[in-house]
Coordinates of C-alpha atoms in Angstrom, one line a residue:
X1 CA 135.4 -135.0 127.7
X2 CA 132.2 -135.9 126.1
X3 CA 131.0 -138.6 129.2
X4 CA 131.9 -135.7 131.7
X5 CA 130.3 -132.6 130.4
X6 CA 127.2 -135.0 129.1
X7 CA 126.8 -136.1 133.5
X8 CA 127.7 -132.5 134.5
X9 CA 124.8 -130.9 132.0
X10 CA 122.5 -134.0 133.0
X11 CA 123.1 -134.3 137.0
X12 CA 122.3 -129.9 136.8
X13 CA 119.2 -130.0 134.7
X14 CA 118.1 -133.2 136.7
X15 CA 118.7 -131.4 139.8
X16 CA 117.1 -128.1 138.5
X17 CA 113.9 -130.0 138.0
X18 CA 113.7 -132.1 140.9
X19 CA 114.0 -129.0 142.7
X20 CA 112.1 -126.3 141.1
X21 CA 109.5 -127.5 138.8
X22 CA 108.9 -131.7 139.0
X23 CA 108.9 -133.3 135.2
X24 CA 105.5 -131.6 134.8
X25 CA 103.3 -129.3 137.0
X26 CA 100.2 -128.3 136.6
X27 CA 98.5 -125.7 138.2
X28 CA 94.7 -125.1 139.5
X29 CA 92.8 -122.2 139.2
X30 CA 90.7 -122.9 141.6
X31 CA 92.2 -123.0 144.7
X32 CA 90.9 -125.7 146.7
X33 CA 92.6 -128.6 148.1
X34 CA 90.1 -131.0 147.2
X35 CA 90.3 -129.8 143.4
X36 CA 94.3 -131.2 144.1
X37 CA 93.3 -134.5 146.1
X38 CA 90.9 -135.2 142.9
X39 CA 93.6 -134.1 140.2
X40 CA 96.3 -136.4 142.2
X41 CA 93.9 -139.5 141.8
X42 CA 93.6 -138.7 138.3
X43 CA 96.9 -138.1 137.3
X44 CA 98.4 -141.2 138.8
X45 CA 96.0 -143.4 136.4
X46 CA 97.8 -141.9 133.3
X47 CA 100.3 -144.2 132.0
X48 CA 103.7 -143.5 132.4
X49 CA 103.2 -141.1 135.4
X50 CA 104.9 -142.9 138.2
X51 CA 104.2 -140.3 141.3
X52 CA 102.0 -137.5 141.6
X53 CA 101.4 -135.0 144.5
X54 CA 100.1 -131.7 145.6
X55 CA 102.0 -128.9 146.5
X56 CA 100.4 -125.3 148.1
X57 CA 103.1 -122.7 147.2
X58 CA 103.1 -119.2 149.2
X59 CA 104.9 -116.9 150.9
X60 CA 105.4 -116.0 154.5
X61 CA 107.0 -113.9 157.3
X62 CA 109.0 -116.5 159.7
X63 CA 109.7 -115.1 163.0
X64 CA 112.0 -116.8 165.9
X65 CA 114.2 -115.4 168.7
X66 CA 112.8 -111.9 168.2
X67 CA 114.4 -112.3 164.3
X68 CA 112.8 -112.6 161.9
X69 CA 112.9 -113.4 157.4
X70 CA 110.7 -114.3 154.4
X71 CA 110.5 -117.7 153.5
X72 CA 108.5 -119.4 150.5
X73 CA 106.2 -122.4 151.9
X74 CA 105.7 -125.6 150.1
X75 CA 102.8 -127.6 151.5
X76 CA 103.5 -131.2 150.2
X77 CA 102.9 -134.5 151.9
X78 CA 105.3 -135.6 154.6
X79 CA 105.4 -139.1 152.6
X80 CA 107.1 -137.4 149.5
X81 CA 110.4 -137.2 151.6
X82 CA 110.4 -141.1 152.0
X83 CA 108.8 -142.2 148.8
X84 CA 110.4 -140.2 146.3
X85 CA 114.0 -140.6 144.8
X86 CA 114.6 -137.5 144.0
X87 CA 113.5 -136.0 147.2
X88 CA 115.5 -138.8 149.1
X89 CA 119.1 -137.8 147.1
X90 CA 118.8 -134.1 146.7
X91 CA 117.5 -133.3 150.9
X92 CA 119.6 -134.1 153.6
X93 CA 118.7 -133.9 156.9
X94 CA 121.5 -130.9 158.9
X95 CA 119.6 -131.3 162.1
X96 CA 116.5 -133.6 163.7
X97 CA 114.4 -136.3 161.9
X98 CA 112.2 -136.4 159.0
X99 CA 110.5 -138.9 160.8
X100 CA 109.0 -136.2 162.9
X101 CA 107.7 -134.1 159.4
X102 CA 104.1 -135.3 159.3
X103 CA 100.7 -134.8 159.3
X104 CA 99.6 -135.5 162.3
X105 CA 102.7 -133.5 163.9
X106 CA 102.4 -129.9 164.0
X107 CA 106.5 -129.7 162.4
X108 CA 107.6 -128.1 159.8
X109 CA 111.1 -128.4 157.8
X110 CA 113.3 -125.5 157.2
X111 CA 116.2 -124.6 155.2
X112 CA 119.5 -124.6 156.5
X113 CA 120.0 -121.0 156.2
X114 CA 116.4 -120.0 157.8
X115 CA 118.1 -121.8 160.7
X116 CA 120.9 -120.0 160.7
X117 CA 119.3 -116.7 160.5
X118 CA 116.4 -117.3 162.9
X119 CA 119.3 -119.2 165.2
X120 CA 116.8 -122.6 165.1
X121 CA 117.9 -125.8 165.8
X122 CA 115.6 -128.9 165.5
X123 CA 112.8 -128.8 168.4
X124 CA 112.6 -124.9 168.5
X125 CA 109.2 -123.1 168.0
X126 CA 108.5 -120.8 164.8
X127 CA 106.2 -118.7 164.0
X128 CA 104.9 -118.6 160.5
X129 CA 102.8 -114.7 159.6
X130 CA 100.6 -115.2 156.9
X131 CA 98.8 -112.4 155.2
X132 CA 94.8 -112.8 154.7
X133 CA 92.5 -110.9 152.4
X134 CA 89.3 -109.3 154.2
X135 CA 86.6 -107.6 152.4
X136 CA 85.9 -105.4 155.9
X137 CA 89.2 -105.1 157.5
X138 CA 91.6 -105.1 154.1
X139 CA 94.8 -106.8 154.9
X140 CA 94.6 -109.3 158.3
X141 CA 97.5 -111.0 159.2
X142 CA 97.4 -115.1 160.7
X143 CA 99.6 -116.3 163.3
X144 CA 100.6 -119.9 163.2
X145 CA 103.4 -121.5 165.5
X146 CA 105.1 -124.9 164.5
X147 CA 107.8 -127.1 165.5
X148 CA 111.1 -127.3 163.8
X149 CA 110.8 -130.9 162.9
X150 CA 114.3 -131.1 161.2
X151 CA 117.2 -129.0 159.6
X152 CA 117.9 -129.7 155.9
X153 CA 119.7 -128.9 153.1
X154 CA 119.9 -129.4 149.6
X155 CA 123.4 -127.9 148.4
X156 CA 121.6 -124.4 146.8
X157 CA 122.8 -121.8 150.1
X158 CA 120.3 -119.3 148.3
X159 CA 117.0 -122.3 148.6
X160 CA 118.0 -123.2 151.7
X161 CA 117.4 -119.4 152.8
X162 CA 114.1 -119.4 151.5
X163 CA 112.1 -122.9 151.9
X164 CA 110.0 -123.5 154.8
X165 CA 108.3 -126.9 154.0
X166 CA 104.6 -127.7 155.9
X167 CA 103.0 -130.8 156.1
X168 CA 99.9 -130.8 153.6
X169 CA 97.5 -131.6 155.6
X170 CA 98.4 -129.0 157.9
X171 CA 98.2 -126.7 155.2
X172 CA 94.5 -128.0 154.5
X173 CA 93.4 -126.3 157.7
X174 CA 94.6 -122.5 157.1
X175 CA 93.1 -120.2 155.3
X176 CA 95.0 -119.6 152.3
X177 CA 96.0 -116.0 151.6
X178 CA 95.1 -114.7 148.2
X179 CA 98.8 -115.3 146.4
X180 CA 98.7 -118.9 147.3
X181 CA 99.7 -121.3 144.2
X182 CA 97.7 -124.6 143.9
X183 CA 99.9 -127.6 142.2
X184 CA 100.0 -131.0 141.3
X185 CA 103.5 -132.2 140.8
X186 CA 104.0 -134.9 138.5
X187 CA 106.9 -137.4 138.0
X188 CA 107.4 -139.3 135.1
X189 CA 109.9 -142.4 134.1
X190 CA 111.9 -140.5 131.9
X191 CA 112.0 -136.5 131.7
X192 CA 114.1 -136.2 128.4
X193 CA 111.1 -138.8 126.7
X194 CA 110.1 -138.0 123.3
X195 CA 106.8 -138.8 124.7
X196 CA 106.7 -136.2 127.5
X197 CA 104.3 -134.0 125.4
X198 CA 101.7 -136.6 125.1
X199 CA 101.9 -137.1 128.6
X200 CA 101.6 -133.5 128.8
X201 CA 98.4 -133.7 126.8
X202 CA 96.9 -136.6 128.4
X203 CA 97.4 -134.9 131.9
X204 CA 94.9 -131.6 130.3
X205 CA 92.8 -133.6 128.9
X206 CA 92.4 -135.6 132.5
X207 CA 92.2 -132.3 134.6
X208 CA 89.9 -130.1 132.5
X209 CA 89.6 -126.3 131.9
X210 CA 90.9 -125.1 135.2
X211 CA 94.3 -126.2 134.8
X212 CA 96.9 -125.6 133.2
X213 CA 99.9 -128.1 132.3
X214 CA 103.3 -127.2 131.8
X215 CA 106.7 -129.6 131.0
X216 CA 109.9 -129.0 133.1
X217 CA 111.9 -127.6 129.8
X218 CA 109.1 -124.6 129.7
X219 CA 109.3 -123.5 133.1
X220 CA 113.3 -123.5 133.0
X221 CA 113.5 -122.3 128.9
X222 CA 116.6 -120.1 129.3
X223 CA 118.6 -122.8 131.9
X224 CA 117.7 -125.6 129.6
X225 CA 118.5 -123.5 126.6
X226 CA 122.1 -122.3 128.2
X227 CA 122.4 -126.1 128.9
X228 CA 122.4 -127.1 125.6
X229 CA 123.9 -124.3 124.1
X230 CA 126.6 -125.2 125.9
X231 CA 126.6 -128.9 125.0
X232 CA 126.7 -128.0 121.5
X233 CA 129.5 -126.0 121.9
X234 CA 131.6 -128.9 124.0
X235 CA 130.9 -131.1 120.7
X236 CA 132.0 -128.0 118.1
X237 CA 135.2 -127.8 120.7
X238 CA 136.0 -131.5 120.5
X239 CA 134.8 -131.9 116.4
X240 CA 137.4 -128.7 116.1
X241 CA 140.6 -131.3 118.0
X242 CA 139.4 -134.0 115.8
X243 CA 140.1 -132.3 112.8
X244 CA 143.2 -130.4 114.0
X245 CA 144.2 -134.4 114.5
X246 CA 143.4 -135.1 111.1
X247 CA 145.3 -132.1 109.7
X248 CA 148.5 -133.0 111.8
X249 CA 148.4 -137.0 110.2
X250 CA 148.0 -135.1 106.9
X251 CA 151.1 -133.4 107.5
X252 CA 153.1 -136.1 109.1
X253 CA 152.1 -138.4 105.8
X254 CA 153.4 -134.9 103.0
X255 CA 156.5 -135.1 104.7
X256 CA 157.0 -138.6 104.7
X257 CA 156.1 -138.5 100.8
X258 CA 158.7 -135.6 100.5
X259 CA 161.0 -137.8 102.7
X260 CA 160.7 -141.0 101.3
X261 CA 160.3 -140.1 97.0
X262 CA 164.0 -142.3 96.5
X263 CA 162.3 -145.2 98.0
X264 CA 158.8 -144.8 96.2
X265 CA 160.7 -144.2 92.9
X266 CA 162.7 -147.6 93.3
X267 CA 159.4 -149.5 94.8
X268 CA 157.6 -148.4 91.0
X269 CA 160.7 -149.1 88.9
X270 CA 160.6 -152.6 90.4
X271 CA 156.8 -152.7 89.7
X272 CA 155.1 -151.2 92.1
X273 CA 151.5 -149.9 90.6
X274 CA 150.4 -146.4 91.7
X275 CA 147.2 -147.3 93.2
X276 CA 149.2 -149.7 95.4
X277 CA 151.9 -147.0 96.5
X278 CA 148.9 -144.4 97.2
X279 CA 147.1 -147.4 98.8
X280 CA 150.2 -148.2 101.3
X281 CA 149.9 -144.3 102.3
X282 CA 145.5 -144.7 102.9
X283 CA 146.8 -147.4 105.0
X284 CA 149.3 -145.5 107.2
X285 CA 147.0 -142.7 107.6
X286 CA 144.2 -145.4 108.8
X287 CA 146.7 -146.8 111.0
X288 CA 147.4 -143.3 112.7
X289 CA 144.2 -142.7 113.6
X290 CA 142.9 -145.9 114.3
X291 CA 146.0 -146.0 116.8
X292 CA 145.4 -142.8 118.2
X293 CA 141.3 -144.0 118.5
X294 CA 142.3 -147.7 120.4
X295 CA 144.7 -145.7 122.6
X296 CA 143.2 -142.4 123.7
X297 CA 139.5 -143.8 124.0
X298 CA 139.9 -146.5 127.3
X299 CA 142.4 -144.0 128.6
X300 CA 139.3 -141.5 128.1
X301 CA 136.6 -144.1 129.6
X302 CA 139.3 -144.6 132.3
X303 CA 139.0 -140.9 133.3
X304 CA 135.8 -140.5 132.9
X305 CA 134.5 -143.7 135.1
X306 CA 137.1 -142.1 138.0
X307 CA 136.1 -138.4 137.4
X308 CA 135.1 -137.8 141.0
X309 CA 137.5 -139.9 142.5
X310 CA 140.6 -137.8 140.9
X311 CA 138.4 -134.9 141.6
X312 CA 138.6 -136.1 145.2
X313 CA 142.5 -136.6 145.4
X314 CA 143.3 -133.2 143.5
X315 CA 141.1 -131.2 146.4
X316 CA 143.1 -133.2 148.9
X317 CA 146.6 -132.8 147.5
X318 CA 145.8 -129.1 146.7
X319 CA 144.6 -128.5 150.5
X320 CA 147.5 -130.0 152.0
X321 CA 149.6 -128.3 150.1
X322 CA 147.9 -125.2 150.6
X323 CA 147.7 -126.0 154.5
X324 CA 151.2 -126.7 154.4
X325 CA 151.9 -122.9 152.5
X326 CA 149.1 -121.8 155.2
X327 CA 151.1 -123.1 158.2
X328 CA 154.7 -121.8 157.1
X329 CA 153.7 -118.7 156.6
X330 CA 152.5 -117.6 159.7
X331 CA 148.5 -117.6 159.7
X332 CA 146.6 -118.9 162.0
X333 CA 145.5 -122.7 160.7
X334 CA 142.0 -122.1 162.0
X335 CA 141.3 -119.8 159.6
X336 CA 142.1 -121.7 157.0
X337 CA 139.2 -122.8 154.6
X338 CA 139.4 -125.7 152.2
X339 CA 139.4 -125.3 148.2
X340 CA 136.5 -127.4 146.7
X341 CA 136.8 -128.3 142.7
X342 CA 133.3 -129.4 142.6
X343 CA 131.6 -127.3 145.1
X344 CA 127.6 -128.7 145.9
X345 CA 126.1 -124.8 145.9
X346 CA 127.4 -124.5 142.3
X347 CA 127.4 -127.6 140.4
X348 CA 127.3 -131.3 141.4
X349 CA 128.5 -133.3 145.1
X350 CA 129.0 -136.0 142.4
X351 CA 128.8 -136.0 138.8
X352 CA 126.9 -138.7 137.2
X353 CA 128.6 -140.8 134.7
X354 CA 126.4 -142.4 132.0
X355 CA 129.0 -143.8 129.0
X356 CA 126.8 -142.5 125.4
X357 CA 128.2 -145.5 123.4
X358 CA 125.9 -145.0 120.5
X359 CA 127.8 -141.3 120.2
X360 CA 131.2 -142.9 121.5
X361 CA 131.0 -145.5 118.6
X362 CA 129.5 -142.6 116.1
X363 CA 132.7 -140.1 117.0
X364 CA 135.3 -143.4 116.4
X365 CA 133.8 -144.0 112.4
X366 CA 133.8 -140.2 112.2
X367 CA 138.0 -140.2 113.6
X368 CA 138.9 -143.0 111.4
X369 CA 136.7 -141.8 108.1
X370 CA 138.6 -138.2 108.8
X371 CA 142.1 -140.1 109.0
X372 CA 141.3 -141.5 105.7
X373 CA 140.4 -138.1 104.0
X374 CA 143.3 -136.3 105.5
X375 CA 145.4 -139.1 103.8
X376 CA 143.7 -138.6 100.5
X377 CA 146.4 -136.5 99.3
X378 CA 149.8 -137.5 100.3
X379 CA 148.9 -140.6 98.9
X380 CA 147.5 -138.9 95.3
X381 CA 151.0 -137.6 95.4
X382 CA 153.3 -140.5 96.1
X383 CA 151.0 -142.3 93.7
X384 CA 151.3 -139.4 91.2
X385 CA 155.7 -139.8 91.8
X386 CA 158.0 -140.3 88.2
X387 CA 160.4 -142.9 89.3
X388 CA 162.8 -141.9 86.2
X389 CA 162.3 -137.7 87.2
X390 CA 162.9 -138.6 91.2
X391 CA 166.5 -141.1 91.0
X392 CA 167.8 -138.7 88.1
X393 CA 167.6 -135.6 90.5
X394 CA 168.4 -138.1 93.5
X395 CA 171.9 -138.5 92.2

């Protein structure tokens, strides 16, 4: 329980940063594209930031077909699709190449649901309205027409309605309108580091007074906040079955003190000390939990390793079965839509498993010192039993 929520909580919030905010992203005030060409030069010389790029964030009116929709553009280099991980797993290609997104092609990526609104398919033409400030004319609209380059997706149906992504240096030649945000994305090795802050400071310090630097777990407070809210509550859940475990062996050992006071009165009139009776009890309690820790822990690793591939079966079994129900009853099996435990829009494709031995091997002391306590008194009380008192009333 603890290796799956820990991947599910992990694979969202890495996935909510990849896709929203980077590990840290600082902003320009002035908005120039050579202040982000310099910054991006910069940043990349800080240790421990492993990739850096610029991003122009603004929003549009898309028009196609004689349809038409908002979209929010991201201006990034056509190289981040190829170069960076995170770019690579979470974007999939629904239609066309990414090969054709670059600068020196006039193509531009869409979502999967622009597509499917503006009815585009990979080749098409679009037309991108932008909305310029003039000091004579007031508002002045800017027609620009690209080429779908490619299709993609990445699992969120309410993203893939809204991001149009340009090639930067096509970007570099418009004239930005006046709610245009200037960024420089930054990737680090590890976004949980203890030492993200420094980086944090050292990127300020690098960019000077016009920027300003912000972590991941800032711009997404209340996700990251529900997120471990939640993670605290799976370990209260699972700290509350430890100790209802611990209660149950102290139950099962009174009993067997209530059951067995002929025997332990005849063990101490043959010799037996106290401290050993009430040790032989410790010892069965131990035993209990240390048996119930060496058997349900590799069945637990053994679930959690296979997660997604029981996941995988249980969607299958339930659809054939449900097909199957479908079929018999008369509907039309076209209609029929599949059940999805782990649906991509929601949650995870797959959930990452990373095993957190340190905590596996802190929750097994924990079981076994809890065993111990929970035997602390059925043993007091077969060590505390008056052989004489216990045979006379056995007779």
């Amino acid at each position: 329980m603890l290796t799956v929520s820990n991947g599910m909580i992990e694979g969202i919030t890495g996935r909510l940063i990849s896709l929203s905010s980077s590990h840290l992203e600082a902003v320009c005030f002035e908005k120039k594209p050579e202040s982000l060409d310099r910054a991006q030069k910069a940043a990349l010389e800080i240790p421990k930031v492993s990739a850096a790029y610029p991003m122009i964030n603004f929003s549009a009116l898309a028009t196609a077909n004689s349809k038409r929709c908002g979209v929010s553009v991201r201006a990034i280099p056509a190289d981040v699709f190829k170069s960076l991980t995170s770019y690579k797993e979470l974007y999939e290609a629904k239609d066309g190449s990414l090969q054709d997104f670059s600068d020196d092609k006039n193509g531009v990526l869409i979502g999967q649901g622009i597509a499917e609104k503006l009815n585009l398919k990979a080749g098409d033409k679009i037309r991108v309205v932008l909305v310029l400030k003039n000091t004579g004319l007031g508002l002045t609209p800017s027609v620009k027409t690209f080429t779908v380059a490619a299709t993609v997706s990445c699992g969120y149906r309410e993203l893939d309605a809204l991001w149009l992504f340009m090639p930067y240096g096509q970007a570099k030649k418009l004239s930005m309108q006046s709610d245009a945000t200037f960024s420089l994305m930054c990737e680090v090795q590890d976004p949980f580091s203890k030492d993200l802050p420094k980086i944090q400071g050292a990127l300020k310090n690098c960019l000077g007074q016009n920027w300003r630097v912000f972590r991941w777990d800032e711009l997404n407070r209340s996700q990251y906040e529900n997120f471990s809210s939640t993670k605290i509550l799976l370990i209260f859940i699972q700290l509350l079955i430890v100790l209802v475990a611990a209660v149950n062996i102290s139950s099962a050992l009174i009993m067997l003190v209530l059951e067995r006071r002929r025997e332990i009165a005849i063990l101490k009139a043959l010799g037996a000390s106290p401290r050993g009776v009430s040790l032989s009890f410790l010892m069965t309690g131990f035993a209990c939990g240390a048996g119930g820790l060496l058997l349900g822990l590799p069945l637990g690793l053994l679930f959690s390793v296979n997660i997604n591939a029981i996941i995988r079966f249980t969607e299958k079994a339930l659809n054939y079965i449900l097909r199957g129900l479908y079929f018999f009853a008369n509907n039309d099996i076209i209609n029929f839509r599949q059940i999805h435990l782990l649906d991509e829009e929601y949650y995870l494709k797959v959930i990452p498993i990373n095993i957190p031995f340190g905590d596996l091997f802190l929750i097994g002391v924990a079981t076994l010192l809890l065993s111990l306590a929970a035997s602390v008194l059925p043993a007091g009380k077969a060590g505390k039993e008056r052989p004489l008192d216990t045979l006379r009333n056995s007779r």
